[in-house]
Amino acid sequence: MNAITSQIDSSERPRVVVIGGGFGGLHAARQLGNRPVNVTLIDRRNFHLFQPLLYQVATGGLSPGDIASPLRAVLHRFGNINVVQATVTGFDPARQVVKTDKRDFPYDYLVVAVGAENSYFGNEQWGAAAPALKSVEDALAIRQRIFSAFEQAELCDDPQKRKVLQTFVVIGGGPTGVELAGALTELVRETLADDFRSIDPRESRIVLLEGGARLLPSFPESLSEKATRRLHKMGVEILTRALVVNIHGSVVRFRRAGQESSLEAAAVLWTAGVKASPLAELLASAAGARTDKSGRVIVGPDLTLPGFPNIYLVGDMAHFSHGLPEPLPGVAPVAMQQGRYAARAILRRLKGKSVSPFRYVYKGNLAVIGRNHAIADFGGVRLSGFPAWILWVLVHIAYLVEFDNRMLVMFQWAWNYLTRKRGARLIIGVDPKNSTDPH
Amino acid sequence: MNAITSQIDSSERPRVVVIGGGFGGLHAARQLGNRPVNVTLIDRRNFHLFQPLLYQVATGGLSPGDIASPLRAVLHRFGNINVVQATVTGFDPARQVVKTDKRDFPYDYLVVAVGAENSYFGNEQWGAAAPALKSVEDALAIRQRIFSAFEQAELCDDPQKRKVLQTFVVIGGGPTGVELAGALTELVRETLADDFRSIDPRESRIVLLEGGARLLPSFPESLSEKATRRLHKMGVEILTRALVVNIHGSVVRFRRAGQESSLEAAAVLWTAGVKASPLAELLASAAGARTDKSGRVIVGPDLTLPGFPNIYLVGDMAHFSHGLPEPLPGVAPVAMQQGRYAARAILRRLKGKSVSPFRYVYKGNLAVIGRNHAIADFGGVRLSGFPAWILWVLVHIAYLVEFDNRMLVMFQWAWNYLTRKRGARLIIGVDPKNSTDPH
């Protein structure tokens, strides 16, 4: 008998296992902190990653340490929570056991929040040519591509090649694509503007390809138009209704208005799609549950797995559509609310109380476009420009989990805002082998 | 004809090539900034690294971005300085050309400041088992070993194995070894103290092995004794006169008082020796110059290469002993003074003025032992404890090249000092293939 299970047995409290230290899992665990349950939080990584700011790491504005909090430090004050760094390898819902590469973890209640990873819609071979932005390693690899391109361009005598080295293509016009294109534009127009002698970074091309009819389709049309105008003004070339047909080496081929064109770029960045972590499929097949076309597991009104009332699924891996025109999107606020709901539901059920179905409270939708521009939608109220940007900054700082990081990032941002500098431009070696989903 | 050389030709100013963006090269370049010369600074990396704080990155106190400044940003305001990211592959002193992987660079004056790398004294195979602390990648790899060990220990049922996972050996009792051992001890005794459930990080062993009779041999004996007592009180096991005979896997074998012993550890960290960059040897053989047993090139009283009055060598790669009982040590103040001297000498000679020999001005010697303890030697005046630590903090902040980083690091330090937290504990994948000398 091992140390952890013997400790749990001796205390005879119900065992809750939470898988995933992202927004969903972390908020579930915190809600269970110092309550009469024994919690084990399992994650492949030893840190919570504030993914909404990963694009800042990729463009040299922040260091990985600024947007990551050690899970142990975040949960340190809850004596009833064990943090375990391990990779989940299987589920046995009948025996109530989670299998990992380290050992098995039996549970009375299970909260699964393993999130999503990038999807190339069946063209996974595009991944090498067009990295996506999901992990710290992804962000550092993208940073390396961007800054190396300028170093190469500075030394390049061939004007045609130099043009390619100063071209960047972002695929996907959702919030991440827009944020990345905006940050890249500011990087080349402001931060790097006077740093080179043979090239003019201002002449760089930032191209944003979107398959649909407009950018930011999750926002009302008026805000989406405002964002488009702003990006255009900043110098981003926006191509909507552009369907990528192939990415190979440095060349993107896409179809638009019946014609095929191609672009050659120093870096092609992919933000066009996500799918649930493969663990969602693993759990679904172990439990005989259904998944949607993005690999998300379809959950009941109380977020439980059909037939397994002690298994809760939260966040990007859960397909929840009860009473809604379409399933809830894979965004941080949904994951946080679901994580807290699952934890509260477990605590209520342990007391023999009833649990009402999950209801998502929409608190608004934000996207940042540049150093002092954002759009915000609160149903009735819509904001854009500087006021929306201030709101975006406040919301993001408020949600940075640890006070430590919050202060530091605020300080970094204030500094970057005043100076337009990006200090974290190191080109360092990162190992893409470790670049997988955060769970 | 390429862009850079044509530009230089057209201006007809003397061409100064500086190799290396460390302390020596950077201070030479800054001294030449906005003066009537065309300067090209060549470095393999795109950033200046503040090496004295690398141990903080290794122990999770700072992020790489905090102690690195983009060379382009640092030198941006000097219109006469080109920064080139390239790897030097050869020298042709007769033709006055530096060869790189990108192109050749002709020069009128050359400043070589390519620094040092780790030396295992002919046992280079120890490097895999006992990483050294010279590059950002080294620091991240060491960080990964340290924090992974605790994660593994937390899940380990075998008490013997757990002991090994909580043992850390630092080889070398110079400033880096002392700083690393001190930081590790604080990490396990304070930062991580309450973060685990199955293990007690306070029980970890930190062993410091030194081959000589005492720690910090570059300091007066009284200060060295004070540092030893302090480290001992903090819980570091200090073994002097311990000669490492082998390092393989996780086991260090060493000879002490005629007996061979061994230690098994989660991480063995090497700080015991450096040698000049291999480029020093390359230059020496191209110019028919002599090197010492550490691979440093023996320079004239004015830091020039014998027979080549237009080639200056500065910093860790230069052996300078004119009128001194022993050659100048490979420390940052020497490199900075030599870099500035070389730049001033070039400017004087261009005006036809004479140049006096280089004289090192000793301004003191500092080593930090912990969160609020250091030793300082100013020849006559000696300090230890908290006053010396405050001095250490002020000196290091003053020398952080860019104001940006200076403010941030000060803020981080203040925070870490107050909270004893170390936020930058991310275990991320780094590619050890890129882990080589900073030039």
Short mmCIF file of N, CA, C and O in Angstrom, two decimals, chain B residues 13-53:
data_model
loop_
_atom_site.label_atom_id
_atom_site.label_comp_id
_atom_site.label_asym_id
_atom_site.label_seq_id
_atom_site.Cartn_x
_atom_site.Cartn_y
_atom_site.Cartn_z
N ARG B 13 34.37 55.00 -43.03
CA ARG B 13 34.88 55.05 -41.65
C ARG B 13 35.61 53.76 -41.34
O ARG B 13 35.32 52.71 -41.93
N PRO B 14 36.53 53.81 -40.37
CA PRO B 14 37.20 52.57 -39.97
C PRO B 14 36.17 51.55 -39.47
O PRO B 14 35.18 51.92 -38.84
N ARG B 15 36.42 50.28 -39.82
CA ARG B 15 35.49 49.22 -39.44
C ARG B 15 36.01 48.49 -38.20
O ARG B 15 37.12 47.96 -38.21
N VAL B 16 35.20 48.48 -37.15
CA VAL B 16 35.55 47.73 -35.94
C VAL B 16 34.57 46.57 -35.82
O VAL B 16 33.36 46.78 -35.82
N VAL B 17 35.10 45.35 -35.78
CA VAL B 17 34.24 44.19 -35.55
C VAL B 17 34.45 43.73 -34.11
O VAL B 17 35.59 43.59 -33.66
N VAL B 18 33.34 43.57 -33.39
CA VAL B 18 33.40 43.08 -32.01
C VAL B 18 32.74 41.71 -32.00
O VAL B 18 31.61 41.56 -32.48
N ILE B 19 33.44 40.71 -31.48
CA ILE B 19 32.85 39.38 -31.43
C ILE B 19 32.48 39.05 -30.00
O ILE B 19 33.34 39.00 -29.12
N GLY B 20 31.20 38.79 -29.76
CA GLY B 20 30.74 38.43 -28.43
C GLY B 20 29.93 39.53 -27.79
O GLY B 20 30.37 40.68 -27.72
N GLY B 21 28.73 39.20 -27.33
CA GLY B 21 27.85 40.18 -26.68
C GLY B 21 27.77 39.98 -25.18
O GLY B 21 26.77 40.33 -24.57
N GLY B 22 28.82 39.44 -24.60
CA GLY B 22 28.89 39.33 -23.14
C GLY B 22 29.34 40.65 -22.54
O GLY B 22 29.27 41.70 -23.19
N PHE B 23 29.84 40.60 -21.30
CA PHE B 23 30.23 41.83 -20.64
C PHE B 23 31.33 42.58 -21.40
O PHE B 23 31.25 43.78 -21.60
N GLY B 24 32.36 41.84 -21.86
CA GLY B 24 33.48 42.49 -22.54
C GLY B 24 33.06 43.13 -23.85
O GLY B 24 33.29 44.32 -24.09
N GLY B 25 32.42 42.33 -24.71
CA GLY B 25 32.04 42.82 -26.04
C GLY B 25 31.02 43.94 -25.97
O GLY B 25 31.12 44.94 -26.70
N LEU B 26 30.06 43.79 -25.08
CA LEU B 26 29.01 44.79 -25.00
C LEU B 26 29.57 46.13 -24.51
O LEU B 26 29.21 47.19 -25.04
N HIS B 27 30.47 46.07 -23.52
CA HIS B 27 31.03 47.32 -23.03
C HIS B 27 31.96 47.97 -24.06
O HIS B 27 32.02 49.19 -24.16
N ALA B 28 32.64 47.15 -24.85
CA ALA B 28 33.45 47.70 -25.94
C ALA B 28 32.53 48.40 -26.95
O ALA B 28 32.77 49.54 -27.35
N ALA B 29 31.44 47.71 -27.33
CA ALA B 29 30.54 48.26 -28.35
C ALA B 29 29.92 49.57 -27.88
O ALA B 29 29.88 50.56 -28.63
N ARG B 30 29.45 49.59 -26.64
CA ARG B 30 28.82 50.81 -26.13
C ARG B 30 29.79 51.98 -26.12
O ARG B 30 29.43 53.12 -26.40
N GLN B 31 31.04 51.68 -25.79
CA GLN B 31 32.06 52.73 -25.76
C GLN B 31 32.29 53.30 -27.17
O GLN B 31 32.67 54.45 -27.32
N LEU B 32 32.05 52.47 -28.18
CA LEU B 32 32.26 52.90 -29.58
C LEU B 32 30.99 53.50 -30.18
O LEU B 32 30.98 53.95 -31.33
N GLY B 33 29.89 53.47 -29.40
CA GLY B 33 28.61 53.95 -29.92
C GLY B 33 28.64 55.43 -30.26
O GLY B 33 29.14 56.24 -29.47
N ASN B 34 28.11 55.78 -31.42
CA ASN B 34 28.04 57.16 -31.90
C ASN B 34 29.41 57.84 -31.97
O ASN B 34 29.51 59.06 -31.82
N ARG B 35 30.44 57.05 -32.18
CA ARG B 35 31.77 57.59 -32.45
C ARG B 35 32.08 57.36 -33.94
O ARG B 35 31.39 56.59 -34.61
N PRO B 36 33.12 58.02 -34.48
CA PRO B 36 33.34 57.95 -35.93
C PRO B 36 33.94 56.62 -36.41
O PRO B 36 34.99 56.59 -37.05
N VAL B 37 33.29 55.54 -36.08
CA VAL B 37 33.68 54.21 -36.57
C VAL B 37 32.41 53.45 -36.92
O VAL B 37 31.33 53.76 -36.42
N ASN B 38 32.55 52.45 -37.81
CA ASN B 38 31.43 51.56 -38.09
C ASN B 38 31.66 50.26 -37.34
O ASN B 38 32.66 49.58 -37.54
N VAL B 39 30.72 49.95 -36.44
CA VAL B 39 30.90 48.81 -35.56
C VAL B 39 29.95 47.69 -35.98
O VAL B 39 28.79 47.93 -36.28
N THR B 40 30.47 46.46 -36.01
CA THR B 40 29.62 45.28 -36.19
C THR B 40 29.82 44.38 -34.98
O THR B 40 30.93 43.95 -34.70
N LEU B 41 28.75 44.14 -34.23
CA LEU B 41 28.82 43.23 -33.08
C LEU B 41 28.26 41.89 -33.51
O LEU B 41 27.09 41.80 -33.92
N ILE B 42 29.08 40.86 -33.42
CA ILE B 42 28.65 39.52 -33.85
C ILE B 42 28.46 38.64 -32.62
O ILE B 42 29.34 38.56 -31.76
N ASP B 43 27.30 38.01 -32.50
CA ASP B 43 27.10 37.03 -31.43
C ASP B 43 26.22 35.91 -31.96
O ASP B 43 25.38 36.13 -32.83
N ARG B 44 26.45 34.73 -31.45
CA ARG B 44 25.63 33.57 -31.83
C ARG B 44 24.21 33.73 -31.34
O ARG B 44 23.28 33.18 -31.90
N ARG B 45 24.01 34.42 -30.22
CA ARG B 45 22.70 34.60 -29.62
C ARG B 45 22.22 36.01 -29.89
O ARG B 45 23.01 36.89 -30.20
N ASN B 46 20.91 36.23 -29.74
CA ASN B 46 20.39 37.57 -29.97
C ASN B 46 20.25 38.38 -28.68
O ASN B 46 19.61 39.41 -28.65
N PHE B 47 20.86 37.89 -27.58
CA PHE B 47 20.70 38.60 -26.32
C PHE B 47 22.00 38.61 -25.51
O PHE B 47 22.83 37.73 -25.65
N HIS B 48 22.12 39.65 -24.68
CA HIS B 48 23.16 39.69 -23.66
C HIS B 48 22.61 38.99 -22.43
O HIS B 48 21.49 39.25 -22.01
N LEU B 49 23.41 38.09 -21.86
CA LEU B 49 22.96 37.35 -20.69
C LEU B 49 23.69 37.84 -19.46
O LEU B 49 24.92 37.92 -19.44
N PHE B 50 22.93 38.15 -18.43
CA PHE B 50 23.54 38.58 -17.18
C PHE B 50 23.87 37.33 -16.36
O PHE B 50 23.14 36.92 -15.48
N GLN B 51 25.03 36.73 -16.70
CA GLN B 51 25.38 35.43 -16.14
C GLN B 51 25.43 35.37 -14.61
O GLN B 51 25.11 34.32 -14.04
N PRO B 52 25.82 36.45 -13.91
CA PRO B 52 25.89 36.32 -12.45
C PRO B 52 24.56 35.92 -11.81
O PRO B 52 24.56 35.47 -10.67
N LEU B 53 23.44 36.08 -12.52
CA LEU B 53 22.16 35.70 -11.92
C LEU B 53 21.58 34.41 -12.51
O LEU B 53 20.45 34.05 -12.22
#
